[in-house]
Coordinates of C-alpha atoms in Angstrom, one line a residue:
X281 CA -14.3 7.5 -15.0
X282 CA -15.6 11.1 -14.3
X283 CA -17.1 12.9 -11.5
X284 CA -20.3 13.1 -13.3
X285 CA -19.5 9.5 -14.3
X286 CA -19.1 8.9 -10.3
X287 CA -22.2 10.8 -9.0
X288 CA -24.3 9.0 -11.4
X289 CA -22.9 5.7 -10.1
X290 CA -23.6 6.4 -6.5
X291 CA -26.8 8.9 -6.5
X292 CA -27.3 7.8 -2.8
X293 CA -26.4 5.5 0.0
X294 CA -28.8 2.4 -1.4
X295 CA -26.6 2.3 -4.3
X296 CA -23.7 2.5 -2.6
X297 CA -24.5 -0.3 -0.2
X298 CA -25.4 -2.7 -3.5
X299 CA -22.1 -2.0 -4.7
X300 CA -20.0 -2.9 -2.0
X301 CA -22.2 -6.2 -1.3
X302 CA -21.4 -7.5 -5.1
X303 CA -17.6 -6.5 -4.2
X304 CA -17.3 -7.7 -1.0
X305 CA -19.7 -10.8 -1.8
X306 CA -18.9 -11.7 -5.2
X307 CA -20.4 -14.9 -5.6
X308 CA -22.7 -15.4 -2.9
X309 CA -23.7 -13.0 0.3
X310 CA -21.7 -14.8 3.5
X311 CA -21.5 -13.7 7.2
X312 CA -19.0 -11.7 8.1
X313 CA -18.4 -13.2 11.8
X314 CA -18.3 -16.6 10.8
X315 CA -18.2 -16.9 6.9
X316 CA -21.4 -18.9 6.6
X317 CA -24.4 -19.0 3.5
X318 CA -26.9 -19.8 5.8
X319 CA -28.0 -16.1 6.0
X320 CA -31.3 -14.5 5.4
X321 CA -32.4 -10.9 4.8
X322 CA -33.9 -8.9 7.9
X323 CA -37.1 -6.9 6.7
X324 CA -36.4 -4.6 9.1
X325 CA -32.9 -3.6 9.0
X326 CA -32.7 -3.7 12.0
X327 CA -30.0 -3.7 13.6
X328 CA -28.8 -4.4 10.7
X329 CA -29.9 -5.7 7.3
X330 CA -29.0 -9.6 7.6
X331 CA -28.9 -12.5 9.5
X332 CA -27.2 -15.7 10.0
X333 CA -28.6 -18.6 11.3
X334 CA -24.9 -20.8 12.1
X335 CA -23.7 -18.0 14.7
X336 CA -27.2 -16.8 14.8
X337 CA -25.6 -12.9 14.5
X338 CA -26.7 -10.0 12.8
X339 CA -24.3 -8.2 10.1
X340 CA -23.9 -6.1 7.1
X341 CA -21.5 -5.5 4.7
X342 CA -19.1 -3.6 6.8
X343 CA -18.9 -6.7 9.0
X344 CA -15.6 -8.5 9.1
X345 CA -14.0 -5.5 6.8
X346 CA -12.1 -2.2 6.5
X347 CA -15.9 -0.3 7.0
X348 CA -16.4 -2.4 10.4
X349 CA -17.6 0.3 13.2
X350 CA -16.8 3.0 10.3
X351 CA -20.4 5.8 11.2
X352 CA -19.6 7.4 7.8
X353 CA -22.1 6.2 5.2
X354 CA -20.9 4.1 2.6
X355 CA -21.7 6.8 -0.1
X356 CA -18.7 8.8 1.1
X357 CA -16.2 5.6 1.3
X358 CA -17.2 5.5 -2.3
X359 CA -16.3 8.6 -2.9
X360 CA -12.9 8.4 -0.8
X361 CA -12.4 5.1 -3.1
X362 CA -12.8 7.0 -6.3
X363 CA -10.5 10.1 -5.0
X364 CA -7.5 7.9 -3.4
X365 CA -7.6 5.9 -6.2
X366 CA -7.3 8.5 -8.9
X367 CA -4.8 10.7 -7.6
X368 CA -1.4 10.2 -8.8
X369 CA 0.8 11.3 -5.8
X370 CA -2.3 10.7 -3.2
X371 CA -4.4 12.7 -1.2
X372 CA -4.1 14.3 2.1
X373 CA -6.2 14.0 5.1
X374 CA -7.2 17.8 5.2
X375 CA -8.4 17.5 1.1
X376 CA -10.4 14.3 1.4
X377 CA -12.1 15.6 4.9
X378 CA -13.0 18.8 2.5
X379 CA -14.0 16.9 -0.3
X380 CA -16.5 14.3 1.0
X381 CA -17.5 16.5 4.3
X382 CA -15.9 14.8 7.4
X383 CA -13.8 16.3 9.5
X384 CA -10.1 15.8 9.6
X385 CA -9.3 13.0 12.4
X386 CA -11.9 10.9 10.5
X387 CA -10.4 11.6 7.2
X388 CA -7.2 10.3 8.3
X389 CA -8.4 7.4 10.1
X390 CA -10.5 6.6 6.8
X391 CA -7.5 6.7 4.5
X392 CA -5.4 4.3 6.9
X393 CA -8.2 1.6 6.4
X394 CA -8.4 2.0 2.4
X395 CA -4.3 1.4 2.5
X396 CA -4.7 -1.5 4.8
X397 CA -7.2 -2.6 2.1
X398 CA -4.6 -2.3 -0.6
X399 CA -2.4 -4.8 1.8
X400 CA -1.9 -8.2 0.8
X401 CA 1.2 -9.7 1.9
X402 CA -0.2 -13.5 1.4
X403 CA -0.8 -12.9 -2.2
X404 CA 2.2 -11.6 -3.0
X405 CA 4.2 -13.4 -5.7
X406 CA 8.0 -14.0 -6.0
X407 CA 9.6 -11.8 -9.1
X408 CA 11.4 -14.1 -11.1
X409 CA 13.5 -12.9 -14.0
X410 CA 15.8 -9.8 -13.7
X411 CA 14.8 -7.4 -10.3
X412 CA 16.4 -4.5 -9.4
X413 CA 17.0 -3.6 -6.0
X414 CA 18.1 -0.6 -4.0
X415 CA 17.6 1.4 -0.8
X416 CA 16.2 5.0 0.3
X417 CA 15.6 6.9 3.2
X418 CA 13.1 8.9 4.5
X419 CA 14.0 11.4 7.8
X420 CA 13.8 15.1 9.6
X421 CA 15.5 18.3 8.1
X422 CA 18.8 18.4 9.7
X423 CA 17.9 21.6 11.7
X424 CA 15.8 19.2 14.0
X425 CA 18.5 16.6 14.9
X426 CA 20.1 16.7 17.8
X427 CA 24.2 17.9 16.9
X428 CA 25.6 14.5 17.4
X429 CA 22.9 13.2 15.1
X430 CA 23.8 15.9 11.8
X431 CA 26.6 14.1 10.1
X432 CA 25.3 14.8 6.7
X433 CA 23.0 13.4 3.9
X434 CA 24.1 10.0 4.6
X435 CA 21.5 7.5 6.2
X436 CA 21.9 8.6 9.8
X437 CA 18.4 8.6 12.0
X438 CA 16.7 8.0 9.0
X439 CA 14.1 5.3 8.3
X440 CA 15.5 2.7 6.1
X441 CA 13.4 1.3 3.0
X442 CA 14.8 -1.1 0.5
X443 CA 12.7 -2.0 -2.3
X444 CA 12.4 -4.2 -5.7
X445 CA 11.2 -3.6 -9.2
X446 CA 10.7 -6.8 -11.7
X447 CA 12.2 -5.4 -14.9
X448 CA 9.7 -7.6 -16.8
X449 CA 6.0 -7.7 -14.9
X450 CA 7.0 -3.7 -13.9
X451 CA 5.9 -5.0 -10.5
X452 CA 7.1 -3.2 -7.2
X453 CA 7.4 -4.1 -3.5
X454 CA 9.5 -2.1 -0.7
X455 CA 9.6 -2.9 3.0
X456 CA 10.6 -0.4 5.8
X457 CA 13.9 -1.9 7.8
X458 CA 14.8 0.2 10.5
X459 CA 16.5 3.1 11.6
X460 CA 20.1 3.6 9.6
X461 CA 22.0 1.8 7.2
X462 CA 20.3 -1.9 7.0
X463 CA 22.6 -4.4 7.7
X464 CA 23.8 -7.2 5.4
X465 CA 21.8 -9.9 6.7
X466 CA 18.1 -7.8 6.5
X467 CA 19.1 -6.9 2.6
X468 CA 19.8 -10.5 1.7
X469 CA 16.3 -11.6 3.6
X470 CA 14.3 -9.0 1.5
X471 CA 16.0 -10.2 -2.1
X472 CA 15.4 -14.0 -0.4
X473 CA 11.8 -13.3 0.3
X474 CA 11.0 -11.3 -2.8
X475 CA 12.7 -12.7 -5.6
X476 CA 12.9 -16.2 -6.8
X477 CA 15.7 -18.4 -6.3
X478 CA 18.1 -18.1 -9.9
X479 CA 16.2 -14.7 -11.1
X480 CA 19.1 -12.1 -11.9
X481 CA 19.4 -9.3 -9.2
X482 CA 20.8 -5.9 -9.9
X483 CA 22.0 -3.6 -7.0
X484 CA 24.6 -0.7 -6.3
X485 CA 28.2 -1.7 -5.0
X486 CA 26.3 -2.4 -1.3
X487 CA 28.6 -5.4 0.0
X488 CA 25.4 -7.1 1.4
X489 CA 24.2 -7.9 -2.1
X490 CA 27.7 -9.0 -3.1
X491 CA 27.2 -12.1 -0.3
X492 CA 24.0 -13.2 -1.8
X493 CA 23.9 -16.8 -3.1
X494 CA 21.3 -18.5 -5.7
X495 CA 21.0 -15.3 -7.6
X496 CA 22.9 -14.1 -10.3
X497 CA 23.8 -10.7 -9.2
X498 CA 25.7 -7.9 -11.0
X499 CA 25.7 -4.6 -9.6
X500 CA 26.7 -1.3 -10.5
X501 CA 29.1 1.9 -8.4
X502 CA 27.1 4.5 -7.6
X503 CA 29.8 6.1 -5.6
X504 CA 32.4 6.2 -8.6
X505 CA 29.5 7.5 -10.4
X506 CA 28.4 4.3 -12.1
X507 CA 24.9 4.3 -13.2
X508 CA 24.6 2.4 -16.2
X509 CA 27.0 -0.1 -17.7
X510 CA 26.8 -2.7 -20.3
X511 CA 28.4 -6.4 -20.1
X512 CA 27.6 -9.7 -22.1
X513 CA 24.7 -7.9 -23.6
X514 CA 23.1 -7.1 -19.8
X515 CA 22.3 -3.3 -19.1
X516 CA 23.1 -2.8 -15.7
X517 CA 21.3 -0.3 -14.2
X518 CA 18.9 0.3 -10.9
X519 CA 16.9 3.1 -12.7
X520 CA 13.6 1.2 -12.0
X521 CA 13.2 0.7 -9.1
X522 CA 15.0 4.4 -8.2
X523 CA 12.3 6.0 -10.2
X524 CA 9.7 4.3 -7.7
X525 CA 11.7 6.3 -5.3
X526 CA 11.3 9.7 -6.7
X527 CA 7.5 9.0 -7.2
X528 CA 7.5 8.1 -3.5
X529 CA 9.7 11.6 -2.5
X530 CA 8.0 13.6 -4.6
X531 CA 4.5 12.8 -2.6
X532 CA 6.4 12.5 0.7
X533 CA 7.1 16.6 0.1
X534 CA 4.2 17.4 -2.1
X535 CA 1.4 16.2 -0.2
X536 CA 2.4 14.8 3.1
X537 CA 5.2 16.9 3.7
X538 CA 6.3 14.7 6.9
X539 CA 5.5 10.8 7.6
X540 CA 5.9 9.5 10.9
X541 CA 7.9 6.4 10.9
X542 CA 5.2 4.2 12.8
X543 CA 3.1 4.6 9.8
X544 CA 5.6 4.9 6.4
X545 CA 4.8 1.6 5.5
X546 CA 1.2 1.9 4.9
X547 CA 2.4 4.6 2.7
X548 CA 4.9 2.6 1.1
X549 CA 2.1 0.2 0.9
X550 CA 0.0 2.6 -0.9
X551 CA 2.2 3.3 -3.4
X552 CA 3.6 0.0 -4.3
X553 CA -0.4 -0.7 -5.0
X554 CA -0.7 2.6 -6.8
X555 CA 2.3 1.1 -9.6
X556 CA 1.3 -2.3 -9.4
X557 CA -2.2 -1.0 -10.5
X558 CA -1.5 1.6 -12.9
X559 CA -2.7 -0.6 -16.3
X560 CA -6.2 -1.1 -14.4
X561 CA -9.0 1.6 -15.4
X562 CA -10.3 3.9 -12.6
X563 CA -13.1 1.2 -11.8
X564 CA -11.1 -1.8 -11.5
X565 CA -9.1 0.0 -9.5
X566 CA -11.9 0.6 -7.2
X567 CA -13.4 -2.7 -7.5
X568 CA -9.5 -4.4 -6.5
X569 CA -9.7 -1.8 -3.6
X570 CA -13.5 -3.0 -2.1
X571 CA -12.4 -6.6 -2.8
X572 CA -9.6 -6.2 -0.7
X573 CA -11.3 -4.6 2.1
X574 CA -12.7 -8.1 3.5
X575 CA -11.2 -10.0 6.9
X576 CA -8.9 -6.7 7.3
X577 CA -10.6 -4.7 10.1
X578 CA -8.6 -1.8 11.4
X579 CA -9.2 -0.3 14.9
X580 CA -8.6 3.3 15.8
X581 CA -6.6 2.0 18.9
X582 CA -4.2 -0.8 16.3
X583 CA -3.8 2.3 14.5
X584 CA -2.3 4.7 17.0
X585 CA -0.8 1.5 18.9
X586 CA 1.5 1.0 15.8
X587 CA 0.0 -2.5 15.2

């Protein structure tokens, strides 16, 4: 979809608002307090365009979602849909506050809520079949450690992530697990909770992969310099899921340039969407991102709590 494609979609707020109602309400408009039908249209507007006669409340569509309390019209979160979801290695704060006219702060705060839209850990589906799974970090330039902290490139006050790739649906997920090399036990949760029981799991020579049972695990030495190898007719190799990783750095310097900790795994949120998503055209991508906006309300004070 183009920009012209985009301004002609959305040539003001009125059509903005109709096109979050048929995302957010698909099938039939519902309250957003209490999920109810019994609702009815307030001529008015006022204070605010509907009505529901079970909790006997007045909402809109930005009740019970992402938009809730949000004062920027819904023109610009259209806009801000379009934009995240058509740049490749994301936008920053300073350019999407410049490109739809808020200032900074809000920008930020805006982009949080869109990433907690493209959440959904209760819909996430076990890989099955052969997954590849490894570990990065993410951390400060050694010139701002303290000395007993520089001991090299190794994982040391660094923020552990260890991630997954399903060789066969292309499918991605990644969790953030703490501060320093993850120990065995969290690794073996992650492959338990993302990968079926029996599917094939490739890894580097980490021993907590080698004390995995119900998976048929082959792995291969990145530290003898080991990065393919061939056995049985298997290609062993974690080049999948490591390429997620160097999509993920290459945003982390390019256009964050620093992530706090607190909030890497909306970012590694974002971008596990962003290559789940990729076969979807620019306006099923925004469709899947209004859809997913409902019953996930995000509060300036959860944000900067670390909730």
């Amino acid at each position: 979809m183009s920009l012209l494609a985009l301004a002609e979609m959305f040539p003001d707020e009125e059509s903005a608002r109709r096109w979050f109602e048929s995302q957010v309400w698909p099938k039939e408009r519902c309250c957003g307090h209490c999920g109810s039908v019994r609702t009815k249209t307030v001529p008015s507007e006022k204070p605010m365009p509907y009505w529901c006669s079970d909790c006997r409340s007045y909402f809109s569509v930005r009740t019970g979602t992402v938009l809730e309390r949000s004062k920027v019209p819904l023109r610009k979160w259209a806009y801000a849909v379009y934009i995240l979801t058509t740049s490749v290695k994301s936008v920053p704060s300073t350019k999407l506050a410049e490109d739809i006219g808020v200032t900074q702060p809000t920008a930020w705060f805006l982009l949080q809520r869109l990433r907690k839209a493209w959440n959904h850990p209760g819909q996430r589906r076990r890989m099955r079949g052969t997954v590849e799974v490894d570990e990065t970090y993410f951390g400060g330039k050694e010139k701002n450690k303290r000395v007993k902290s520089k001991l090299g490139r190794g994982p040391v006050g660094k923020t552990a992530v260890v991630g997954a790739k399903n060789r066969d649906t292309k499918q991605v997920s990644a969790r953030v697990v703490g501060t320093g090399t993850p120990p065995a036990p969290v690794l073996r949760d992650f492959v338990e909770d993302t990968a079926e029981t029996g599917s094939t799991v490739y890894s580097d020579g980490a021993w907590a992969y080698k004390t995995m049972t119900g998976f048929t695990h082959a792995s291969v030495a990145h530290s003898r310099g080991e990065y393919v190898r061939y056995e049985k007719g298997r290609c062993i190799h974690t080049n999948g899921i490591e390429s997620f990783w160097a999509i993920l750095k290459r945003a982390y310097m390019g256009t964050f340039h620093w992530l706090s900790p607190k909030h890497l795994q909306r970012y590694i949120d974002e971008f596990c969407w962003r290559s789940n998503a990729h076969s979807l055209g620019t306006l099923e991508r925004m469709e899947l991102t209004a859809a997913g906006m409902v019953g996930k309300r995000l509060t300036y004070r959860e944000l900067i709590g670390g909730s």
